[in-house]
PDB file of C-alpha atoms in Angstrom:
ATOM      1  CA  UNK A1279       0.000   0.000   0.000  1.00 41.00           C
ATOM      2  CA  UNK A1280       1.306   3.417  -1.218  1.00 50.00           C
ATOM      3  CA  UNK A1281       0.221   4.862   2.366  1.00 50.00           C
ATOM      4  CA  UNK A1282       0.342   3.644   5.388  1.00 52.00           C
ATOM      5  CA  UNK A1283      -2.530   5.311   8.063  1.00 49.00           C
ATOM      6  CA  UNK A1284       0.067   6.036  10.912  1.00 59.00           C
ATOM      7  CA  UNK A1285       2.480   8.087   7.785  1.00 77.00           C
ATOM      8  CA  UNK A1286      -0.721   9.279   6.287  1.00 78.00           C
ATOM      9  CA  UNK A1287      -0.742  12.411   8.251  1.00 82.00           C
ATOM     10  CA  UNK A1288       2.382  13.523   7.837  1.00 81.00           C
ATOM     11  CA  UNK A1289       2.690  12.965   4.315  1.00 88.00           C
ATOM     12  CA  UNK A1290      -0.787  14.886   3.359  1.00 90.00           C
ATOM     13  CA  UNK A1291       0.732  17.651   5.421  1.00 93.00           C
ATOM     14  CA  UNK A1292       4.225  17.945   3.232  1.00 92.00           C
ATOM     15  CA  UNK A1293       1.837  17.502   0.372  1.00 92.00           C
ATOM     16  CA  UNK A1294       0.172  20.602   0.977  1.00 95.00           C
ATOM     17  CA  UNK A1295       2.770  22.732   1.902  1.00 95.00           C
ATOM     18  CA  UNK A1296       4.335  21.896  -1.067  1.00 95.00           C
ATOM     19  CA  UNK A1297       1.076  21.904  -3.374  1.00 94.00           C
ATOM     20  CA  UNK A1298       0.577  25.593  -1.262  1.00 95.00           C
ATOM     21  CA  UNK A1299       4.000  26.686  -2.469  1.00 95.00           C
ATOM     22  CA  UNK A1300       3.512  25.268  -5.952  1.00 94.00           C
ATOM     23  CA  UNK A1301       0.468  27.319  -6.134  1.00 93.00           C
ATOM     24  CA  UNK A1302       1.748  30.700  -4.703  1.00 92.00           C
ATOM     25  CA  UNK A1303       4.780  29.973  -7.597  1.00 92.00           C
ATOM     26  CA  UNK A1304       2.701  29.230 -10.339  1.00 89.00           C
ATOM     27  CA  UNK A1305       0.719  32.943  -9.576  1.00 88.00           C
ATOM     28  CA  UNK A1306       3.974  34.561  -9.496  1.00 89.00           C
ATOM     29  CA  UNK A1307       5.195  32.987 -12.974  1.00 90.00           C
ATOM     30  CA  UNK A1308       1.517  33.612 -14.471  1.00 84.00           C
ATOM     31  CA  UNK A1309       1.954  37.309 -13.258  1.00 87.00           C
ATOM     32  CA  UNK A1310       5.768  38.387 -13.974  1.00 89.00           C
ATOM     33  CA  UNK A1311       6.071  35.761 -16.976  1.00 87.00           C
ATOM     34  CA  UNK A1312       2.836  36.202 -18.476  1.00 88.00           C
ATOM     35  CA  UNK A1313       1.462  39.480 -17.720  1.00 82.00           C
ATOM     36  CA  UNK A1314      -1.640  37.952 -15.172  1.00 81.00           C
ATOM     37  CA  UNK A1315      -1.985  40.531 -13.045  1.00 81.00           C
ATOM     38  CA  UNK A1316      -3.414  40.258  -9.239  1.00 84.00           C
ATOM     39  CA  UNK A1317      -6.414  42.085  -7.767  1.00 82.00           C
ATOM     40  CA  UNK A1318      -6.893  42.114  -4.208  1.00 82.00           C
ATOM     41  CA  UNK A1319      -8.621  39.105  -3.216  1.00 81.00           C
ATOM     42  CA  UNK A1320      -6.152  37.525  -5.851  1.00 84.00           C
ATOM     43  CA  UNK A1321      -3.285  38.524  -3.341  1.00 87.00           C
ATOM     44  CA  UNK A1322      -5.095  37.715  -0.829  1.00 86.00           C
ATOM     45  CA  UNK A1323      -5.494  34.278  -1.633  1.00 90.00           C
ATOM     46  CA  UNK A1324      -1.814  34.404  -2.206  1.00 90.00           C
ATOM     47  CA  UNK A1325      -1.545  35.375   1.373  1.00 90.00           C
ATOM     48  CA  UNK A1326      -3.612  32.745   2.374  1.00 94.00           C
ATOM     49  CA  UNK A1327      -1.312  29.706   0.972  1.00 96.00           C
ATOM     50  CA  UNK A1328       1.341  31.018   2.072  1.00 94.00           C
ATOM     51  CA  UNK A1329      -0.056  30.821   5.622  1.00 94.00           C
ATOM     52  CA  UNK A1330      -1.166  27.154   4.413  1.00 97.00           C
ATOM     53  CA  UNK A1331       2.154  26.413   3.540  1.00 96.00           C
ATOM     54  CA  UNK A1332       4.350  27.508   6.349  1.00 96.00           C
ATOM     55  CA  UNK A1333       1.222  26.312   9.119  1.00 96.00           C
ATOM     56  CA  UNK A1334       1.543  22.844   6.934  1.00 95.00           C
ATOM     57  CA  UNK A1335       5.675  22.667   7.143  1.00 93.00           C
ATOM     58  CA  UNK A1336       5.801  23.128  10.605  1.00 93.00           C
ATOM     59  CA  UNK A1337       3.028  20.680  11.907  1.00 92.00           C
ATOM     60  CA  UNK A1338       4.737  18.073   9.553  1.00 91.00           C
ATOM     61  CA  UNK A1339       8.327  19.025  11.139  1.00 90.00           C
ATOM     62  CA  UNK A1340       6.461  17.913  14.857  1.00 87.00           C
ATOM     63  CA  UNK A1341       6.755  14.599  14.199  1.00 81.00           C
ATOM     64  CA  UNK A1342       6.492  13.207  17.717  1.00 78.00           C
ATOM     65  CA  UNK A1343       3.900  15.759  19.483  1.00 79.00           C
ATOM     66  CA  UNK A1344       0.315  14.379  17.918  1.00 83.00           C
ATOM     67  CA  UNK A1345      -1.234  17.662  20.018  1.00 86.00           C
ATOM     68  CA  UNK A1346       0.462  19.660  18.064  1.00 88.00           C
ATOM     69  CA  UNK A1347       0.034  17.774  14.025  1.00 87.00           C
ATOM     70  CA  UNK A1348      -3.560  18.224  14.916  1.00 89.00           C
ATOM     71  CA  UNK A1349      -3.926  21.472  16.062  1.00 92.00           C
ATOM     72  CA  UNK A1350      -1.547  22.200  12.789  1.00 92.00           C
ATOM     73  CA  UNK A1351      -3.913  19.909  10.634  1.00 94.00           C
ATOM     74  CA  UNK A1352      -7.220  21.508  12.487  1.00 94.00           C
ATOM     75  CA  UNK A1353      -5.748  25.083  11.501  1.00 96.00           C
ATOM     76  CA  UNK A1354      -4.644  24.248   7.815  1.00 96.00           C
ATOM     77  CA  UNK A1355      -8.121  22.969   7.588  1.00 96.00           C
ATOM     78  CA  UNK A1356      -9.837  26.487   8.508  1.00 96.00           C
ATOM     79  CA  UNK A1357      -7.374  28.355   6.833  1.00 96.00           C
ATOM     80  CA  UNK A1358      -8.690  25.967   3.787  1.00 96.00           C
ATOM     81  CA  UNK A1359     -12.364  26.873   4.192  1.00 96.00           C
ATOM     82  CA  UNK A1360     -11.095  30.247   4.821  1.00 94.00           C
ATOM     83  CA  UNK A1361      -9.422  30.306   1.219  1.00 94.00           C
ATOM     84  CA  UNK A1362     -12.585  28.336  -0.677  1.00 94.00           C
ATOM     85  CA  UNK A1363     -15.113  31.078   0.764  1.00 91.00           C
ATOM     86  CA  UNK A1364     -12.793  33.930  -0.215  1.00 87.00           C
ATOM     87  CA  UNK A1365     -11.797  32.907  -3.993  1.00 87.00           C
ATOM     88  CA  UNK A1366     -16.069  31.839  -3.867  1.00 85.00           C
ATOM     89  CA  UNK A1367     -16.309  35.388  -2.797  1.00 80.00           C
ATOM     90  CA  UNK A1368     -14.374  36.617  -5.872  1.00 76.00           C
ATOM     91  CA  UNK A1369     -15.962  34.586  -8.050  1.00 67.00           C
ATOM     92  CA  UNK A1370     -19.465  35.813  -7.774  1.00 73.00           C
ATOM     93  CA  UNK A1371     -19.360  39.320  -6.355  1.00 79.00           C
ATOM     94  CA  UNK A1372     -15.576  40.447  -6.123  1.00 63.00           C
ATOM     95  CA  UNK A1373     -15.429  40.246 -10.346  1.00 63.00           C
ATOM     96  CA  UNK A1374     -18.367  41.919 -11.064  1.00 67.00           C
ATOM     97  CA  UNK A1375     -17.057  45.049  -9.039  1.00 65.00           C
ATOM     98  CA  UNK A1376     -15.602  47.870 -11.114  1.00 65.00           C
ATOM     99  CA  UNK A1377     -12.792  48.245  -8.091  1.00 66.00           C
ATOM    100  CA  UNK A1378     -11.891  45.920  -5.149  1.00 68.00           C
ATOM    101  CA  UNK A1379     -11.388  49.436  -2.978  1.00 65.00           C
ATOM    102  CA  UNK A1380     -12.165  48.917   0.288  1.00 66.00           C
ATOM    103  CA  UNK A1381     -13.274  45.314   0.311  1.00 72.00           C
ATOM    104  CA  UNK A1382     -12.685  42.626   2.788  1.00 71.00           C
ATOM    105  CA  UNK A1383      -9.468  41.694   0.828  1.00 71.00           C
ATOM    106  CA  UNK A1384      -8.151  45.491   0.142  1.00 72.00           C
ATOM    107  CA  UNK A1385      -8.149  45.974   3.662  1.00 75.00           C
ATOM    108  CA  UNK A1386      -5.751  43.094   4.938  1.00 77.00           C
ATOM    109  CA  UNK A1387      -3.877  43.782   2.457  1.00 76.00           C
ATOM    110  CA  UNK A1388      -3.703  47.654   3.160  1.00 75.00           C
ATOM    111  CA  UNK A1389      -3.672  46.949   6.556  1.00 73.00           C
ATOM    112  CA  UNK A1390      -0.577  44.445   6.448  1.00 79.00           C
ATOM    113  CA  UNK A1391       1.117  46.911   4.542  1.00 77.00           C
ATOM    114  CA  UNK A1392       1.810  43.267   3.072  1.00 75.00           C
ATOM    115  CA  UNK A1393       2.469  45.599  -0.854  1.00 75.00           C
ATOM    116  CA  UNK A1394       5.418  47.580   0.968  1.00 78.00           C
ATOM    117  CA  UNK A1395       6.640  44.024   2.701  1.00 80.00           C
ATOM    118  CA  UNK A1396       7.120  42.177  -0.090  1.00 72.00           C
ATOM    119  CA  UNK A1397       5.605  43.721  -4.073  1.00 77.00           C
ATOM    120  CA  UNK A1398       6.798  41.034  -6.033  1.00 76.00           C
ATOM    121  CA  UNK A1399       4.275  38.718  -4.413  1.00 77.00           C
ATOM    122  CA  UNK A1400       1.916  41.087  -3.071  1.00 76.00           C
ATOM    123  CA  UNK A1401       1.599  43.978  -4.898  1.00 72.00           C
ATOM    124  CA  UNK A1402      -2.210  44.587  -5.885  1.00 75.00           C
ATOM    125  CA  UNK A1403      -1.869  45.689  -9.886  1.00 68.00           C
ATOM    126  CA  UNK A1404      -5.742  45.456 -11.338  1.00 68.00           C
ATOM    127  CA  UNK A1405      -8.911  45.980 -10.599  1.00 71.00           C
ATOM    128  CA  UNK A1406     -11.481  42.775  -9.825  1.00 71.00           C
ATOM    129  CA  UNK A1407     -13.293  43.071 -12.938  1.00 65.00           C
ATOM    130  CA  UNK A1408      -9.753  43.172 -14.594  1.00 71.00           C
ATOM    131  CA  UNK A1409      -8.618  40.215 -12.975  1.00 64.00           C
ATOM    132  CA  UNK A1410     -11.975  38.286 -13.991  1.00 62.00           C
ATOM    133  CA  UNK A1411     -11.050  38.557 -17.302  1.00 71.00           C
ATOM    134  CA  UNK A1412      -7.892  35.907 -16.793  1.00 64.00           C
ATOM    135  CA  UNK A1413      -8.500  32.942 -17.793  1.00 64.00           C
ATOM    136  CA  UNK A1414      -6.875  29.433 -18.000  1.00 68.00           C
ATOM    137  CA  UNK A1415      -7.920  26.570 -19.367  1.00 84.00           C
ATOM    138  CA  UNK A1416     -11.236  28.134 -19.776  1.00 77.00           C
ATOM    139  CA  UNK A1417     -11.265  28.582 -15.835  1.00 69.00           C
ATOM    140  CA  UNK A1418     -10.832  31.917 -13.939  1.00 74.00           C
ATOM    141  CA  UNK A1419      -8.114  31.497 -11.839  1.00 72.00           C
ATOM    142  CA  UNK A1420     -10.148  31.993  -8.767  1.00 78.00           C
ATOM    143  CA  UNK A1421     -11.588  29.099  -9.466  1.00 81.00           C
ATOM    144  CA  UNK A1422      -8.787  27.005  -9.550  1.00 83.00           C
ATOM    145  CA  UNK A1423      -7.251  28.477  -6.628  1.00 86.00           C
ATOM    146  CA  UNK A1424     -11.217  27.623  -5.017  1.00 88.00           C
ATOM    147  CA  UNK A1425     -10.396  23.548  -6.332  1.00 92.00           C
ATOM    148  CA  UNK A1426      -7.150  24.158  -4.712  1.00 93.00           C
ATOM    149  CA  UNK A1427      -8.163  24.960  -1.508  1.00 95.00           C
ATOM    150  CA  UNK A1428     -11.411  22.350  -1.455  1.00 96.00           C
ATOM    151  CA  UNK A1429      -8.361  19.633  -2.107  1.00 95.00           C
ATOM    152  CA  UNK A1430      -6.392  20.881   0.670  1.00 96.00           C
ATOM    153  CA  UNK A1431      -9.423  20.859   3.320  1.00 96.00           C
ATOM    154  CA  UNK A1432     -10.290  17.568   1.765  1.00 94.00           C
ATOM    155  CA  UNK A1433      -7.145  16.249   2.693  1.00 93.00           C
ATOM    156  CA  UNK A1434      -6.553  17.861   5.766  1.00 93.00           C
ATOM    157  CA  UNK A1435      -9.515  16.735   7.244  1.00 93.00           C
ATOM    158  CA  UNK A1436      -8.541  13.094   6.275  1.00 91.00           C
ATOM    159  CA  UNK A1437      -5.816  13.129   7.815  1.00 88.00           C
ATOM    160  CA  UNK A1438      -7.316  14.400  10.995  1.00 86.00           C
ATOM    161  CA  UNK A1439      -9.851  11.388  10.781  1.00 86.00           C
ATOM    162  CA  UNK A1440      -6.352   8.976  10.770  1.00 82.00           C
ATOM    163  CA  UNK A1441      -5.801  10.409  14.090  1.00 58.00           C
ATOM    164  CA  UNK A1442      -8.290   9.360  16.107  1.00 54.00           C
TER     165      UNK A1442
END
């Protein structure tokens, strides 16, 4: 058997930080190689697997401390259903807005200062109904980044359910 249930936890967890980081690099080569450019809840989202990915890496590093994998699994999982409600959000009332000004999304990202911390990633460059227009594979890329983070809650509360 590919996986065993006692590894099963730990390995869904490196798989999603690196499926989180795989995601947050394929937005940065679809914006600086190809001209995508981000909206706010776009960066946003961005924010959001990075949070997956470094909450993921560090519950998988606790190898021995099952308190802590869980509480690392139970967070990834909100911060999963977090991500699915906000690139839902986008998709049916962020991209029919002429300007993402002073949404949920502009806020934190205002509020971070997260465009000062680090633009290359998080530097807000179009408008929602801009960013709607992307498209791959006939897909917005909010809704990919959506299946993205259903997968990841799937998973993560899978692996939870190998706990018990």
């Amino acid at each position: 058997m590919f996986l065993k249930p006692s590894k099963f936890p730990g390995q869904a967890l490196a798989l999603i930080s690196l499926g989180s980081l795989a995601a947050l690099g394929a937005a940065l080569i679809a914006q600086h190689q190809f001209g995508i450019r981000p909206c706010a809840w776009c960066v946003m989202q961005r924010g959001v697997f990075l949070l997956i990915a470094a909450v993921a890496g560090l519950a998988w590093l606790v190898r021995g401390n099952r308190l802590l994998r869980s509480l690392g699994l139970l967070l990834v999982l909100a911060l999963a259903v977090a991500g699915v409600a906000a690139a839902g959000f986008q998709h049916e009332v962020a991209n029919k807005l002429a300007s993402c000004d002073l949404t949920l999304a502009d806020r934190i990202v205002s509020g971070l200062d997260l465009e000062t911390l680090w633009p290359s990633v998080f530097m807000v460059t179009a408008t929602c109904a801009d960013a709607a227009q992307y498209r791959l594979l006939g897909l917005g890329y909010e809704i990919w980044s959506g299946l993205l983070y259903l997968a990841i809650a799937v998973l993560a509360f899978l692996a939870l359910r190998t706990r018990r």
